[in-house]
Coordinates of C-alpha atoms in Angstrom, one line a residue:
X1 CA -35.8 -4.3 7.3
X2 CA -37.4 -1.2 5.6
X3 CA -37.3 -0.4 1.8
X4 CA -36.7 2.8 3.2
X5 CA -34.8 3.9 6.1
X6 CA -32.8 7.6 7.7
X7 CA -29.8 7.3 8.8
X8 CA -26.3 9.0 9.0
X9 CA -25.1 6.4 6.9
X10 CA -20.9 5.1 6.9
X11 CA -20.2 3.4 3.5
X12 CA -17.1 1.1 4.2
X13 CA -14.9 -0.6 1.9
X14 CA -13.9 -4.3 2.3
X15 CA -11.6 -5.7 0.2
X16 CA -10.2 -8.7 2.3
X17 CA -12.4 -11.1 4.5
X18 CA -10.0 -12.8 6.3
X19 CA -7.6 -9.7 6.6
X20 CA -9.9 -6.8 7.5
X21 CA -13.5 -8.7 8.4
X22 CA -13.0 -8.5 12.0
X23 CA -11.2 -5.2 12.6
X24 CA -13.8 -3.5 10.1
X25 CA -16.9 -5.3 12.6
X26 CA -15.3 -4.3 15.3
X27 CA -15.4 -0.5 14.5
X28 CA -18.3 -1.2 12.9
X29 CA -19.9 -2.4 16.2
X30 CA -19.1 1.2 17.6
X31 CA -20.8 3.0 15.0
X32 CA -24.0 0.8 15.3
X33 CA -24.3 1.6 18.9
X34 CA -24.1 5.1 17.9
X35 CA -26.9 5.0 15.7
X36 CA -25.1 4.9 12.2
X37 CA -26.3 3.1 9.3
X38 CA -23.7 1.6 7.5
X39 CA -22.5 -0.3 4.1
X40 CA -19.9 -2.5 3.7
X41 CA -19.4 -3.7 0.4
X42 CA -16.2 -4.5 -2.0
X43 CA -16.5 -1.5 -4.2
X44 CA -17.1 2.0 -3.3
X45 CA -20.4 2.5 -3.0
X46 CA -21.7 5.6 -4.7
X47 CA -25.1 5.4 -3.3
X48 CA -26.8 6.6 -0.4
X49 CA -25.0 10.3 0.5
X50 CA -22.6 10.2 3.6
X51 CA -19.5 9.0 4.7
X52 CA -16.8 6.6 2.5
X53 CA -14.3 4.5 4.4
X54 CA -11.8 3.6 2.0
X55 CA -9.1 0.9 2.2
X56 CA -6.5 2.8 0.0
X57 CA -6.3 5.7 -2.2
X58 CA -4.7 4.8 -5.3
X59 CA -4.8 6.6 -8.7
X60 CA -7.1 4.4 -10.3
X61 CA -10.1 5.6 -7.8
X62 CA -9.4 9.5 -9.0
X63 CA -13.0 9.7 -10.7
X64 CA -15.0 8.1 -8.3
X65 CA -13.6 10.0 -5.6
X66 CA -14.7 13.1 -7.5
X67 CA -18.0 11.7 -7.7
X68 CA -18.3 11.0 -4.4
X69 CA -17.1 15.0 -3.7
X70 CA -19.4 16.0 -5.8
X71 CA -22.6 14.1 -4.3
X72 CA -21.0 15.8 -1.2
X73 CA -19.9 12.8 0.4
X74 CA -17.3 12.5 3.0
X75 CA -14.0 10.8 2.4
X76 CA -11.8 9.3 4.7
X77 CA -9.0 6.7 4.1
X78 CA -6.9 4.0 6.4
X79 CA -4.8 2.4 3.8
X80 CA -4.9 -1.5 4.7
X81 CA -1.0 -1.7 3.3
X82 CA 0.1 1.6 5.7
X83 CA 2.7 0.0 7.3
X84 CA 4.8 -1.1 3.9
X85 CA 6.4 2.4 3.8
X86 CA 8.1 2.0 0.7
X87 CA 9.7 6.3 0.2
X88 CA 10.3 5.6 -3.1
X89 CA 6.7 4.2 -4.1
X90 CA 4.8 6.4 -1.3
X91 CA 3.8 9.0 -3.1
X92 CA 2.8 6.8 -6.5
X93 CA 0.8 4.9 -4.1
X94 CA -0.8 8.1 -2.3
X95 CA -1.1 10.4 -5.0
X96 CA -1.5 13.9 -4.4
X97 CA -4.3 15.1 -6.2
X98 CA -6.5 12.1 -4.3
X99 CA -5.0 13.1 -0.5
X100 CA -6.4 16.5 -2.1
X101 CA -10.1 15.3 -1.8
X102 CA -9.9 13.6 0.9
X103 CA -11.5 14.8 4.4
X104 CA -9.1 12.8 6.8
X105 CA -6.3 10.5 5.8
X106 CA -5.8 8.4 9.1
X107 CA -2.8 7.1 9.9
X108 CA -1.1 3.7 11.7
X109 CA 1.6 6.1 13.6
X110 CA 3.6 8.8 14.0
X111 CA 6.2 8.0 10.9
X112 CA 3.5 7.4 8.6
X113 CA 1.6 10.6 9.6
X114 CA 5.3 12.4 9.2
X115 CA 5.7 11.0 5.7
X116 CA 2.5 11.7 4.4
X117 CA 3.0 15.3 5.5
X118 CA 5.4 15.6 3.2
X119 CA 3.0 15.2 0.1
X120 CA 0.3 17.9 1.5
X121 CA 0.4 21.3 0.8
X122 CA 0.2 23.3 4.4
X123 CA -2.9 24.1 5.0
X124 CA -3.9 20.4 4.3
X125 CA -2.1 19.1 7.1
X126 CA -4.9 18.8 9.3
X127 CA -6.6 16.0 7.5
X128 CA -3.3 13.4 8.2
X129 CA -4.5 12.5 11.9
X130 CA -3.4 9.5 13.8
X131 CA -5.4 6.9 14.6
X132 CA -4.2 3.8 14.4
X133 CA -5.7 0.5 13.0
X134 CA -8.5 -1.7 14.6
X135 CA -6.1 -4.9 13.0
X136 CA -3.9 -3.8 15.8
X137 CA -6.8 -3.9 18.5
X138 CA -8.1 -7.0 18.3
X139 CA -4.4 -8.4 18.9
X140 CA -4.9 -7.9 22.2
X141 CA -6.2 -10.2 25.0
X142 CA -9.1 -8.7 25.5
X143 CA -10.4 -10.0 22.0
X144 CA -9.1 -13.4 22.2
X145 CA -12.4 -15.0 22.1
X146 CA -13.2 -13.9 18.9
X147 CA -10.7 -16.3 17.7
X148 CA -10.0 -19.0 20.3
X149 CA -12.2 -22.1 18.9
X150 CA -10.6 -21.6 15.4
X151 CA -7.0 -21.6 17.2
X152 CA -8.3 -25.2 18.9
X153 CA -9.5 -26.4 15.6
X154 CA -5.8 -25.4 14.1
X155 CA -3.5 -27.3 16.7
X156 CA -6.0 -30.1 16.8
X157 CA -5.9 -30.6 12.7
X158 CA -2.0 -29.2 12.5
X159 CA -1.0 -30.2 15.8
X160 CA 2.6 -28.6 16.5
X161 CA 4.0 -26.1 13.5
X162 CA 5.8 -23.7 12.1
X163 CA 4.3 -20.7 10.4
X164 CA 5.8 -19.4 7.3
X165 CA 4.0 -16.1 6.4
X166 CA 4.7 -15.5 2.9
X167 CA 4.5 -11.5 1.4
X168 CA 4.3 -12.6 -2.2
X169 CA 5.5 -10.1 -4.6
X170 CA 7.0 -12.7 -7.4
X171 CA 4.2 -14.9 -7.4
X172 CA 0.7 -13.1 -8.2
X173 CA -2.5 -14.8 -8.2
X174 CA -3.1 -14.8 -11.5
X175 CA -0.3 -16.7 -12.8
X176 CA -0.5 -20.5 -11.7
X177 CA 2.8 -21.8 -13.1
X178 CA 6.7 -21.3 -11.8
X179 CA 7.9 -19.7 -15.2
X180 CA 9.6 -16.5 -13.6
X181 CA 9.1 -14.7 -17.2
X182 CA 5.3 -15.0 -16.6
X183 CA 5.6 -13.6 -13.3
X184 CA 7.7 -11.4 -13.9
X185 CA 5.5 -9.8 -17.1
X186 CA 2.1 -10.0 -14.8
X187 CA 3.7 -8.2 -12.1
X188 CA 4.9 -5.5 -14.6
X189 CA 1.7 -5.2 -16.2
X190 CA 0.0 -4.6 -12.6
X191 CA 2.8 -1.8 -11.5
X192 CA 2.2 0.0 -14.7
X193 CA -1.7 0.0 -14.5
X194 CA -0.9 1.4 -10.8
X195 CA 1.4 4.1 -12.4
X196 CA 4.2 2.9 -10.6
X197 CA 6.0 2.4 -13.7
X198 CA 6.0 5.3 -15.9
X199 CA 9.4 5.3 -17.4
X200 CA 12.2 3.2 -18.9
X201 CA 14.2 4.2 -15.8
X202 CA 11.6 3.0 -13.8
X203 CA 11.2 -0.2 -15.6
X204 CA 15.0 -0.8 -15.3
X205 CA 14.4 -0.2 -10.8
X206 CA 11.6 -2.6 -10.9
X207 CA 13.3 -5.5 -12.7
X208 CA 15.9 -5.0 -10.0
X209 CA 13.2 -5.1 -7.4
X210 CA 11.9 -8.4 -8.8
X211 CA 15.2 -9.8 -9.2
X212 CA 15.8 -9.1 -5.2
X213 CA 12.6 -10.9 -4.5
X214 CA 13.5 -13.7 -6.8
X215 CA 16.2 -14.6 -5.2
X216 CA 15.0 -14.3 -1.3
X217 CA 12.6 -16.6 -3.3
X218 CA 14.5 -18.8 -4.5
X219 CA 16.1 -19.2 -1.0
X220 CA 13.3 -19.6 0.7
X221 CA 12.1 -22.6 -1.4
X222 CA 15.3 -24.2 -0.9
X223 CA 15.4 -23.9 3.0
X224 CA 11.6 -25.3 2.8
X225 CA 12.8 -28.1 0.9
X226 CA 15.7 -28.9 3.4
X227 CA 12.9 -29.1 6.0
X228 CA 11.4 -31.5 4.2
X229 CA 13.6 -34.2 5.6
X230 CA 13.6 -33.0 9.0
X231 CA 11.0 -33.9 12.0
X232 CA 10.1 -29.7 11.6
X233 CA 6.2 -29.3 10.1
X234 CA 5.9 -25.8 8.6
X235 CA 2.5 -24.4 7.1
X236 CA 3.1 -22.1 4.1
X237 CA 0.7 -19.2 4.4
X238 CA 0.5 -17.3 1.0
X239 CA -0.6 -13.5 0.6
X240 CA -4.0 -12.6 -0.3
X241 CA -2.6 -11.1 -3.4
X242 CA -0.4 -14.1 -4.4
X243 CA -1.2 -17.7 -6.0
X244 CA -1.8 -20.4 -3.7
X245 CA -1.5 -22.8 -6.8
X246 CA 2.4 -21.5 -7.2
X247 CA 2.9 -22.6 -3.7
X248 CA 0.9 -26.1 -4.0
X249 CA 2.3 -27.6 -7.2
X250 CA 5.9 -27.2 -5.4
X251 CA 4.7 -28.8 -2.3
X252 CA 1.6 -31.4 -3.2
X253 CA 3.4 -34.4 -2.3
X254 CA 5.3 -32.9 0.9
X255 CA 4.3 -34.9 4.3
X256 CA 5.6 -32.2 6.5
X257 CA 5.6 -28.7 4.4
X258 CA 1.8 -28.2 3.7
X259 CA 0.5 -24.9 2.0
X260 CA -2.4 -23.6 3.9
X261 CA -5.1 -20.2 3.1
X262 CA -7.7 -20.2 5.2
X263 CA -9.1 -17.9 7.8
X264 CA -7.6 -14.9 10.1
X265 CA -3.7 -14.3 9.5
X266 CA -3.8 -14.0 13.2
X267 CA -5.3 -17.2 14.7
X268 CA -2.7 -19.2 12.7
X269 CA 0.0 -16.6 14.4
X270 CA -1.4 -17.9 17.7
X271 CA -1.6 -21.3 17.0
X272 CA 2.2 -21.7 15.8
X273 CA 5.4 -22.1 18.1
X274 CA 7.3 -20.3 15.9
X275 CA 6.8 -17.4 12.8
X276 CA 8.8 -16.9 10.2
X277 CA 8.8 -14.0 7.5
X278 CA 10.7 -12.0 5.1
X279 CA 9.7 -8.6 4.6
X280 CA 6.1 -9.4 5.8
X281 CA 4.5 -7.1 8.5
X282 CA 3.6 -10.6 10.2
X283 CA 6.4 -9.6 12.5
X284 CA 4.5 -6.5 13.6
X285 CA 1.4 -9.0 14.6
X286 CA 3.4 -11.8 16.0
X287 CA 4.9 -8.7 18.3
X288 CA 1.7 -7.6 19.6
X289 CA 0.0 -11.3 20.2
X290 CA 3.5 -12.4 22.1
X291 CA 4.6 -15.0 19.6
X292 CA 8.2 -15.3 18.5
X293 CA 9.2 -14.1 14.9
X294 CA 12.1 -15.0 12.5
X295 CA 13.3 -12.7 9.7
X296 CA 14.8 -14.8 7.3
X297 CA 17.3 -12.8 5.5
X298 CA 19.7 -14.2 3.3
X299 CA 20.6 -11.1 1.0
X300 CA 20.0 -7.3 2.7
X301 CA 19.8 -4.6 0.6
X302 CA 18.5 -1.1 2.3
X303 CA 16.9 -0.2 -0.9
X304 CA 14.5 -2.8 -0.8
X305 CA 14.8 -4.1 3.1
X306 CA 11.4 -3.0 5.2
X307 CA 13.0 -1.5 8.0
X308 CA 9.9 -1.8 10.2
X309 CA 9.3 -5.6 9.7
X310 CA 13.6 -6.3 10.4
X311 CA 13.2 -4.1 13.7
X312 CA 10.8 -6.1 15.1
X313 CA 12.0 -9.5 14.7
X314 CA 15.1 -11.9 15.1
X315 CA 17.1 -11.6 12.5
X316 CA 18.5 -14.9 10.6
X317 CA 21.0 -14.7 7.5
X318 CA 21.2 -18.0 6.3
X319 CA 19.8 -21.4 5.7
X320 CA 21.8 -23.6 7.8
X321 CA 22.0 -21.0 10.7
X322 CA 18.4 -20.9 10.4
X323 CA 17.4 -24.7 9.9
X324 CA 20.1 -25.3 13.2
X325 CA 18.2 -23.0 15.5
X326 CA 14.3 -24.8 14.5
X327 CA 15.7 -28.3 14.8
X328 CA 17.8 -27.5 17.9
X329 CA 14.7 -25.7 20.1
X330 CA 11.7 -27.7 18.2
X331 CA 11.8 -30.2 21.5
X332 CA 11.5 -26.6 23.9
X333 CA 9.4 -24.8 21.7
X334 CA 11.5 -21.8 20.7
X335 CA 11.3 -20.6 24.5
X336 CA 14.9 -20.6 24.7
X337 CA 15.8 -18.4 21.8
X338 CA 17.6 -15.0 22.2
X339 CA 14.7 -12.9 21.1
X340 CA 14.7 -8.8 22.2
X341 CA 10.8 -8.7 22.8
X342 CA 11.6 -4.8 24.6
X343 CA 13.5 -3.2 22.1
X344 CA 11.4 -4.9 19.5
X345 CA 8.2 -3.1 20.9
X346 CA 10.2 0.3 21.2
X347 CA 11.0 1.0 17.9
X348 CA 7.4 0.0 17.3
X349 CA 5.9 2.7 18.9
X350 CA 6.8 5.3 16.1
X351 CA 4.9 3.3 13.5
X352 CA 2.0 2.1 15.3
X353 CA 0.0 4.1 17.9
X354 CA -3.7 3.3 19.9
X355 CA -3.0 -0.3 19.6
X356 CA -4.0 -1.5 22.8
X357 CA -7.8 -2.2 23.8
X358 CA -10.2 -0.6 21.2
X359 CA -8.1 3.0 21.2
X360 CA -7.8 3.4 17.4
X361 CA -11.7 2.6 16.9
X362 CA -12.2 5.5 19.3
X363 CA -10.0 7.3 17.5
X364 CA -11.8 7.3 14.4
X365 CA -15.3 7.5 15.9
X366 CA -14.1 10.9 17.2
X367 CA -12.6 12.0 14.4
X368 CA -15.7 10.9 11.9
X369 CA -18.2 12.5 14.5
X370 CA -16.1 16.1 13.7
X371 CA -17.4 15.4 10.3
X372 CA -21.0 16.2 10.7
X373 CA -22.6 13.8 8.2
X374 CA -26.2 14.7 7.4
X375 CA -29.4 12.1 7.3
X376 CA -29.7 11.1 4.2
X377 CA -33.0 8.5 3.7
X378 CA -31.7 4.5 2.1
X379 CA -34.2 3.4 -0.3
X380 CA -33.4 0.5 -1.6
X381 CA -35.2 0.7 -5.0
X382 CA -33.2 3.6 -5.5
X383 CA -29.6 1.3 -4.8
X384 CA -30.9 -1.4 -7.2
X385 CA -31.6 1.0 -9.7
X386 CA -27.9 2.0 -9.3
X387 CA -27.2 -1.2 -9.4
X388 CA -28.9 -2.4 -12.4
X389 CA -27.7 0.7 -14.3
X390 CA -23.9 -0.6 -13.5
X391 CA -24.5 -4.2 -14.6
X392 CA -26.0 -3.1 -17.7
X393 CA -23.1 -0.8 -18.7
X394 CA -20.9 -4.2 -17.8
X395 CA -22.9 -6.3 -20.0
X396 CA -23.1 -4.1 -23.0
X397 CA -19.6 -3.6 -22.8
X398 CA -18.5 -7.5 -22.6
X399 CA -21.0 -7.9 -25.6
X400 CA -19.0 -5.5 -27.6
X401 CA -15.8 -6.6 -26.1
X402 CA -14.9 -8.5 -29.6
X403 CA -15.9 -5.6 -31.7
X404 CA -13.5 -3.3 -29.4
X405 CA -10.6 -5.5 -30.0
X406 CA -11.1 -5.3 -33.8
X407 CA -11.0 -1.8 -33.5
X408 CA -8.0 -2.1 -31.0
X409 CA -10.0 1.0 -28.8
X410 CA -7.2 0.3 -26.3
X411 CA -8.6 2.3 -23.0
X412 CA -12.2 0.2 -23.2
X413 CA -10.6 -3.0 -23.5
X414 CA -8.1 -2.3 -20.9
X415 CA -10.6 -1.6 -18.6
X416 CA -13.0 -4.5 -19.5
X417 CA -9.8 -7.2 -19.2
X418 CA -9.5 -5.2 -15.8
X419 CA -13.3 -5.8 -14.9
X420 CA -13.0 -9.6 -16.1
X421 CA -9.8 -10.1 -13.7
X422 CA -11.0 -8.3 -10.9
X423 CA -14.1 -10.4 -10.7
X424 CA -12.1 -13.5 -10.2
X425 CA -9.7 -11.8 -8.2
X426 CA -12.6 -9.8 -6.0
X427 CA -14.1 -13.4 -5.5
X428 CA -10.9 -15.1 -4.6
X429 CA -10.3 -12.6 -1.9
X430 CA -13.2 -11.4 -0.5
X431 CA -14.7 -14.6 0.2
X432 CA -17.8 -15.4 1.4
X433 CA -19.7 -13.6 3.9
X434 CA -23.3 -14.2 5.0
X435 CA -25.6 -13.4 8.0
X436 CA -24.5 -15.6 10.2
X437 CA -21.1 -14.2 10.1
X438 CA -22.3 -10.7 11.6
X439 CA -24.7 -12.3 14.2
X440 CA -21.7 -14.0 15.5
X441 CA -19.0 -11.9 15.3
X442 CA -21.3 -9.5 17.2
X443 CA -22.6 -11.7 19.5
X444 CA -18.9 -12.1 20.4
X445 CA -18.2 -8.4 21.0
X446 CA -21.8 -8.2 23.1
X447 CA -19.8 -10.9 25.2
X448 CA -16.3 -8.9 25.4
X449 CA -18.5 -5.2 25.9
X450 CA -21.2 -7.1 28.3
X451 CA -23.9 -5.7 26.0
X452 CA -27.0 -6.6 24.1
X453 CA -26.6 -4.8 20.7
X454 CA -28.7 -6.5 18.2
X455 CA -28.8 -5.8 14.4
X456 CA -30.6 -5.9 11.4
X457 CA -28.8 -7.1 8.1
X458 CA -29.8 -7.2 5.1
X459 CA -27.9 -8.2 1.5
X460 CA -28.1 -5.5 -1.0
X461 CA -25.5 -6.8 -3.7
X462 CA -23.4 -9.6 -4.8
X463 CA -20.9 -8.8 -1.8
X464 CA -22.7 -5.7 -0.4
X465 CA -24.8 -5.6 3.0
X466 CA -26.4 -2.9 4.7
X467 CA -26.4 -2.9 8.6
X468 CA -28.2 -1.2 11.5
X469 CA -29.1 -1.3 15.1
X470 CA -32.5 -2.7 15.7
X471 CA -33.1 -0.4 18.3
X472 CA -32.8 2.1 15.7
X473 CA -31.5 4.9 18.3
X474 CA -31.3 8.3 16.8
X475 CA -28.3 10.1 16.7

């Protein structure tokens, strides 16, 4: 690859490998057939000039989203967690002044595009567009060999199982041990540095939030446990954002209850006869691939309930009902069991649009190409410069980091102890990615599309790579 190279270049964010890597690829594909250069990386990438693709727009990206406006870059956002429409937390979580410098915020449907209205002034309202998400797309059939030798390498390790998709807001990755005062103080901690918690009042809403959890928590655990001496097998998948650990200390010497995080959310969907979830948007993906959900929901409270996630799966109040129905219609596979598939995909239409085929990458193509990004040349000496300057200004402030403390400058340590946990945390999550990921991934879209594309890759940072078509056609 050249040290330096033209392009119309598409900087996009990727937080999670085994949540977003194929979706993201998959527009990604599109782009690179149109002759884009693009970025993905973990962080926002400041350098070269053109388009960012963020993954969420939350207050703590306020300054490097000016930067990026004033470098003239273009901003557009598809927030990865779009579907957990939480009214209450919405607009904390999309803050204002951010949608304010943003040049398109895309959305899953037509009630998240209603709701973000709300937080626009007027004559903003034609940056919230609806688009859909690419997650949705490669649901569908005509993708399913981009995950149908993982799903054969699943039933022939697993062999017949129950999935239970886990949404993890009591048990964050960072704490390893059960003691609900430690989770509860981390996840605190993490909801203030968000602004989500800003007041005493608010403090007092999220320890009731937590205690909800808690005891859908608690709940669950004990209906896993009562599995435990059935014929059932059930794989416990945790959230990207929660500890595994929690989840294998309670379970290491299980024989039929085993906790499981690796690969695509999705091919483990496919490979189960049966999901199970509570307030996990699991339901939603289970929906479009075909495969039977459960929502387990032994305390509803509106205030706290995802309405989205209970409307699009069977509904099951308590343990015994619950543990009847899988021991019952384990021999049948769960074929028999009264499950509303058609109503179930009605009231999903309102909250998730261009999900069949590859509509919601189009979507966004057309959307980005109203944008009118200008060539801007990729030199690579120029990025490692950028690079080097950033790692410096890391190390210089982890060498003063005990000097800081003595002189308690609070906003510099904060943000070093949030540099030191995100690291672990960035490298738990994203996971590894090389070249051979991309040449097969698109070698299995050249097989879906009946094309040729071929690309050039090249790493450019710790989890950074820069892509472009070999062909190099202009745009």
């Amino acid at each position: 690859m050249e040290e330096k190279i033209e392009k119309k270049w598409i900087k996009i964010r990727l937080e999670t490998k085994v949540r977003e890597f194929n979706s993201k690829m998959l527009l990604i594909y599109h782009l690179l057939e149109k002759g884009y250069g693009v970025i993905i990386s973990e962080n926002i990438e400041i350098y070269p000039k053109g388009l960012s693709f963020l993954n969420s727009v939350y207050i703590e990206i306020e300054q490097i989203l000016k930067k990026l406006k004033r470098q003239g870059d273009k901003i557009v956002v598809l927030h990865e967690e779009g579907l957990v429409l939480d009214e209450k937390y919405y607009e904390s979580t999309n803050p204002k002044k951010n949608l304010k410098l943003l040049d398109y915020f895309f959305c899953y449907g037509r009630y998240q595009e209603k709701l973000t209205r709300k937080y626009y002034l007027e004559d903003d309202n034609k940056k919230i567009v609806v688009t859909g998400n690419p997650r949705n797309n490669i649901l569908n059939d005509n993708f399913k060999i981009l995950d149908e030798d993982n799903i054969k390498k699943i039933k022939e390790r697993h062999g017949k199982f129950i999935l239970y998709v886990s949404n993890g807001p009591n048990t964050p990755k960072e704490i390893k041990s059960f003691n609900k005062e430690e989770r509860y103080s981390s996840r605190l901690k993490t909801f203030k540095e968000l602004k989500l918690v800003k007041s005493v009042e608010d403090e007092k809403e999220f320890k009731m939030r937590f205690e909800y959890y808690e005891k859908i928590l608690m709940e669950v655990l004990e209906l896993l446990k009562k599995i435990e001496g059935t014929k059932l097998k059930v794989v416990v998948r945790p959230h990207p954002s929660e500890s595994k650990e929690f989840w294998e200390k309670i379970f290491e010497n299980s024989k039929n209850v085993k906790v499981v995080y690796e690969g695509v959310l999705s091919e483990w969907i496919k490979a189960s006869e049966l999901v199970i979830q509570n307030g996990c948007t699991s339901s939603i993906e289970s929906l479009i691939i075909g495969k039977k959900c459960i929502s387990f929901k032994p305390i509803y409270d509106p205030k706290w309930d995802i309405e989205i996630v209970d409307k699009t799966s069977l509904n099951i109040d308590t343990q015994d009902e619950l543990l009847k129905l899988l021991i019952d219609n384990w021999d049948t596979n769960y074929i028999n069991i009264n499950y509303d598939e058609k109503s179930y995909k009605n009231f999903l239409e309102q909250y998730i649009s261009f999900y069949n085929k590859d509509e919601s990458v189009k979507q966004i193509i057309n959307y980005i190409e109203n944008l009118n990004i200008e060539k801007k040349y990729f030199n690579y000496y120029i990025f490692s410069f950028y690079k080097l300057k950033k790692k410096l200004k890391i190390k210089l402030a982890l060498l003063l980091y005990p000097l800081l403390k003595v002189l308690n400058i609070k906003k510099i340590i904060n943000k070093i102890n949030c540099y030191k946990n995100g690291e672990i945390y960035s490298l738990d999550k994203f996971g590894k990615i090389d070249e051979k990921d991309f040449i097969d991934l698109i070698k299995k879209y050249n097989k879906i599309y009946e094309k040729t594309l071929e690309i050039n890759i090249k790493k450019i940072g710790k989890r950074a790579f820069i892509l472009t078509n070999k062909k190099e056609n202009e745009l």
